[in-house]
Amino acid sequence: LGASCLGGSLKSSVSRQMISDVKLGCQLSGGVDSSLVSYYAASEVESGKLETISIIPDDKKFSEEKYMDVVINQLSLKAHKYTLNSDYYFDNISKAAYHFEQPLNHPNTVGIYQLSENAHQHVTVLLSGEGADELLAGYSRFAGIRPLSLFNKFILSQIKRNIGGLSGIEILKFLNPSFLGVMSSSHT
């Protein structure tokens, strides 16, 4: 896909999501995905009317607040920021797992839980770029996914241990790039 095709598709998708009877806002992390969603959403409303919800880790080495602030200032957004600290994280990890309905495989899940918990004070619907980093290799940990690396490391050990219990179909799913992307994300 060319950049203009992708941009047009994203703009159209965000525009369709902006049709609502309730107040809309955007999750803003400072990454490319949420910044683009916020950009296109802001173009659909009066300047200064779009609200964003952000979670800022209290450990500055993980914070992307400086990138959020660039987007907030450039687009004249009404920003709501909440700090994620270790006390909140450990006090709410079981609640986040309950709502996620499975064990948490990504440390940001508790931050997303906090974001959701606070968003309803400001907006009813929250647009997000969640998942785009995994799909588009937004972080270096996703860019190095090699289709057979998980197959070699994981499946071969399982075959050796359970030689009689695996079917060919179970093995073939590890050759599917979509499955490998999910597995790579959860294993990072």
PDB file of C-alpha atoms in Angstrom, residues 2 7 19 32 42 50 74 83 89 93 99 112 125 128 134 146 170 178:
ATOM      1  CA  GLY A   2       1.218   3.461  -0.770  1.00  0.00           C
ATOM      2  CA  GLY A   7      -3.655   7.806   4.734  1.00  0.00           C
ATOM      3  CA  ILE A  19     -20.549   9.925  13.432  1.00  0.00           C
ATOM      4  CA  VAL A  32       2.361   7.510  15.396  1.00  0.00           C
ATOM      5  CA  ALA A  42      -9.493  16.812  15.090  1.00  0.00           C
ATOM      6  CA  LEU A  50     -11.482  17.309  20.571  1.00  0.00           C
ATOM      7  CA  GLN A  74      -0.253  21.463  17.050  1.00  0.00           C
ATOM      8  CA  THR A  83      -0.149   9.341  35.875  1.00  0.00           C
ATOM      9  CA  TYR A  89      -0.384  -0.793  38.699  1.00  0.00           C
ATOM     10  CA  ILE A  93      -3.527  -5.662  37.837  1.00  0.00           C
ATOM     11  CA  HIS A  99     -11.803  -7.283  32.274  1.00  0.00           C
ATOM     12  CA  ILE A 112      -5.145   1.005  29.172  1.00  0.00           C
ATOM     13  CA  VAL A 125     -16.565   6.983  22.965  1.00  0.00           C
ATOM     14  CA  SER A 128      -7.705   4.481  19.622  1.00  0.00           C
ATOM     15  CA  GLU A 134       2.000  -4.689  16.390  1.00  0.00           C
ATOM     16  CA  ARG A 146      10.970 -13.686  11.477  1.00  0.00           C
ATOM     17  CA  GLU A 170      -1.731 -27.233  15.064  1.00  0.00           C
ATOM     18  CA  SER A 178      -0.789 -13.259  11.704  1.00  0.00           C
TER      19      SER A 178
END
